[in-house]
Amino acid sequence: MSEKEKVAEDCNITVREEDSASGPRRWTTTRVELWAFYVYYIGNNGLSGFNFGPSQFQNLLFLAGYDPSQPPFTAPCGAGTDCVLPYLGRVRDVNSIVLLTNGISFALQAVVLLMIGAWADYGTWRPNITIFFTILAVGVSFAWLGVEDPSRWEAGVALYILGLITYQCALTFWTAAFPGLARDLAEVQDSETEVAAGDKTPEEHANFESLERNRISNVSFAICSAGEIIILAIMVGILKGLKSDTSTENNTKAFSVLIAFSGGVWLLCALPWFFLEKRRPGLALPGGASMLTIGFKQTFVAFCECMRLKQTFLYLIFYFLMGDVLNTTVTVIGTLQNSVVSYSTLQLTLLLIVGIVTQGLGIYLFWLVQKRWRISTKTMLCFNVFWILLLTVWGLIGIHTDKFGFKHVWEIWLYQAYYGLMVCPWYAYSQTMISEVSPLPQMFLFFALFSVVGKTSAFIGPLVSSAIITASGNNDNYPFVFLFTLGALSTIFLYFVDVEKSRKECAEFILAEAKRDAFADAVPVKT
């Protein structure tokens, strides 16, 4: 082992000789490639699959449903009344149907990612998978144009599930590119050289690379927010042209038009990334494994290896629990929000503008504070988690009162600002924290594991919450009891995560793996 490689192991970095005939080519991340990465996120902003798609689905359910206090299908649903439909063998509250379908969607996502999530690590497959799911998601967005009548709500179920799956899978494989982009930044490579030359300590390099990862993550969110505001402003003009607020029919049609428009924007923003992303070499397929089995094998291996990394395992448990809490909390509040604003496309669009403006501001302020006082990723994440728990308390209060608990329009406006400022930084810091506690040579392996774990947990909360709503006599605020309890429990695991210990564990892990050659069959692909 060379001195350069030894120093690299000490700080958990991978140094590759660019002039080596046997090693893979080391790309350098350019500004053009980095901006293509940012612009892709403007398109994959969630407006089609995560915002308007679910709202249109719930809108169709509401229009197709009936008041349970009257004989079935004799009285339409009205403001302030319960609304039910027969679904999967029993009559259910509309909000319960949304949560149940959401849980089914995430369960399917978990299966899909378990099968193909590992493909991000092998050869140069990952960019192709991102392209595939992006094009499929855009196709689903345009398919909503054929679902504008309440009688077709069953078709809405399929599009809702497909929209969420394609959106999340495209987002997952796009996100998987971010550690490689950060590692290949010119300044990070220069820092590695300084470590090898003895001009910088491994700890200083690790802290510098951590800040660069945070910078890329936060800048991508901020740019996405800025682009999304422009998209939403155009949408307001579209809604005015469609006269969405003059009738229920116009409002329902407007939902589908907005979904299709956001899909078109996504494709436009994705094209630069499709062509400009460097095909960074992954690993060769291990002997005895196929593309159909490697996902299950890799997840098993990653989980076993994670058990050896105590700090990584603690964060994995936290990520599993808190990811479920946040996903379900946002979904529950989303169903309440749609009801409160009577599914108005214009009002929902304006609410999103407020949410996105505050989201960009929130992420930028978090980053400025972290950069100014050089605060660790874990500390920033702990601060962020406190506000997520407070969000569940807000909803919990509404169980026994109609004065508070996401039941008034003013609360919904306040929630959008609160969510953007204090909650949205989760999506940046929780991902960055994964890279903080994962060994770099197997970074994709652990990102894939966390993705599978995140998607697996994400279907549990909605299914449990749907059952709670049904059991409580259709009280839509009761799930917040479960969500607050689970969220509070998860913080215990985050508290015990020690990032410094994790770096030492990862360095020891890399050295041990090199000695026992555990990944002997997984060698870099030459380019």
Coordinates of N, CA, C and O in Angstrom, one line a residue, residues 10 18 33 52-53 75 102 143 145 167 182 184 186 212 228 349 392 398 448 467 519:
D10 N -7.0 6.7 6.2 CA -7.1 7.3 7.5 C -8.3 8.3 7.5 O -8.9 8.5 8.6
E18 N -4.9 8.8 -11.7 CA -5.5 9.1 -13.0 C -4.6 8.5 -14.1 O -5.1 8.3 -15.2
E33 N -21.6 20.5 -15.6 CA -22.2 19.3 -15.1 C -23.0 19.5 -13.8 O -24.1 19.0 -13.7
F52 N -49.8 18.0 -7.1 CA -51.1 18.1 -7.8 C -51.7 16.7 -8.1 O -52.9 16.6 -8.2
G53 N -50.8 15.7 -8.4 CA -51.4 14.4 -8.6 C -52.2 13.9 -7.4 O -53.3 13.5 -7.6
A75 N -76.6 11.2 -1.6 CA -76.2 12.6 -1.2 C -74.7 12.8 -1.4 O -73.9 12.0 -0.9
N102 N -51.5 5.5 -0.6 CA -50.1 6.0 -0.5 C -49.2 4.9 0.1 O -48.1 4.7 -0.3
A143 N -50.8 11.4 -18.9 CA -52.0 10.5 -18.9 C -53.1 11.1 -18.0 O -54.3 10.7 -18.2
L145 N -54.4 13.8 -18.3 CA -55.4 14.6 -19.2 C -56.6 13.8 -19.5 O -57.6 14.3 -19.9
Y167 N -41.8 9.2 -9.7 CA -41.2 10.4 -9.1 C -40.1 10.0 -8.1 O -39.0 10.5 -8.1
A182 N -19.6 15.5 -5.6 CA -18.9 16.2 -4.5 C -17.5 15.7 -4.4 O -16.5 16.5 -4.3
D184 N -15.7 14.4 -6.7 CA -14.9 14.8 -7.9 C -14.7 16.3 -8.2 O -14.2 16.7 -9.2
A186 N -13.1 19.8 -8.2 CA -11.6 20.1 -8.3 C -11.0 20.5 -6.9 O -9.9 20.0 -6.6
E212 N -18.6 20.7 1.5 CA -18.9 20.7 0.1 C -20.1 19.9 -0.3 O -20.9 20.3 -1.1
E228 N -39.0 26.5 -9.2 CA -40.4 26.1 -9.0 C -41.3 27.3 -8.8 O -42.5 27.3 -9.2
T349 N -52.3 26.3 -5.6 CA -51.1 26.8 -6.3 C -50.5 28.0 -5.5 O -49.2 28.0 -5.4
T392 N -46.1 17.7 14.5 CA -47.0 16.6 14.9 C -47.9 17.0 16.1 O -49.0 16.7 16.2
G398 N -55.6 19.1 17.5 CA -56.9 19.1 16.8 C -57.8 17.9 17.0 O -58.9 17.8 16.4
A448 N -28.1 3.0 -1.3 CA -29.1 2.0 -1.8 C -29.8 1.4 -0.6 O -31.1 1.3 -0.6
A467 N -55.7 3.0 9.1 CA -56.4 2.1 10.1 C -56.8 2.9 11.3 O -57.9 2.7 11.8
F519 N -14.9 -7.6 -1.1 CA -15.5 -7.2 -2.3 C -14.6 -7.5 -3.5 O -14.5 -6.7 -4.4

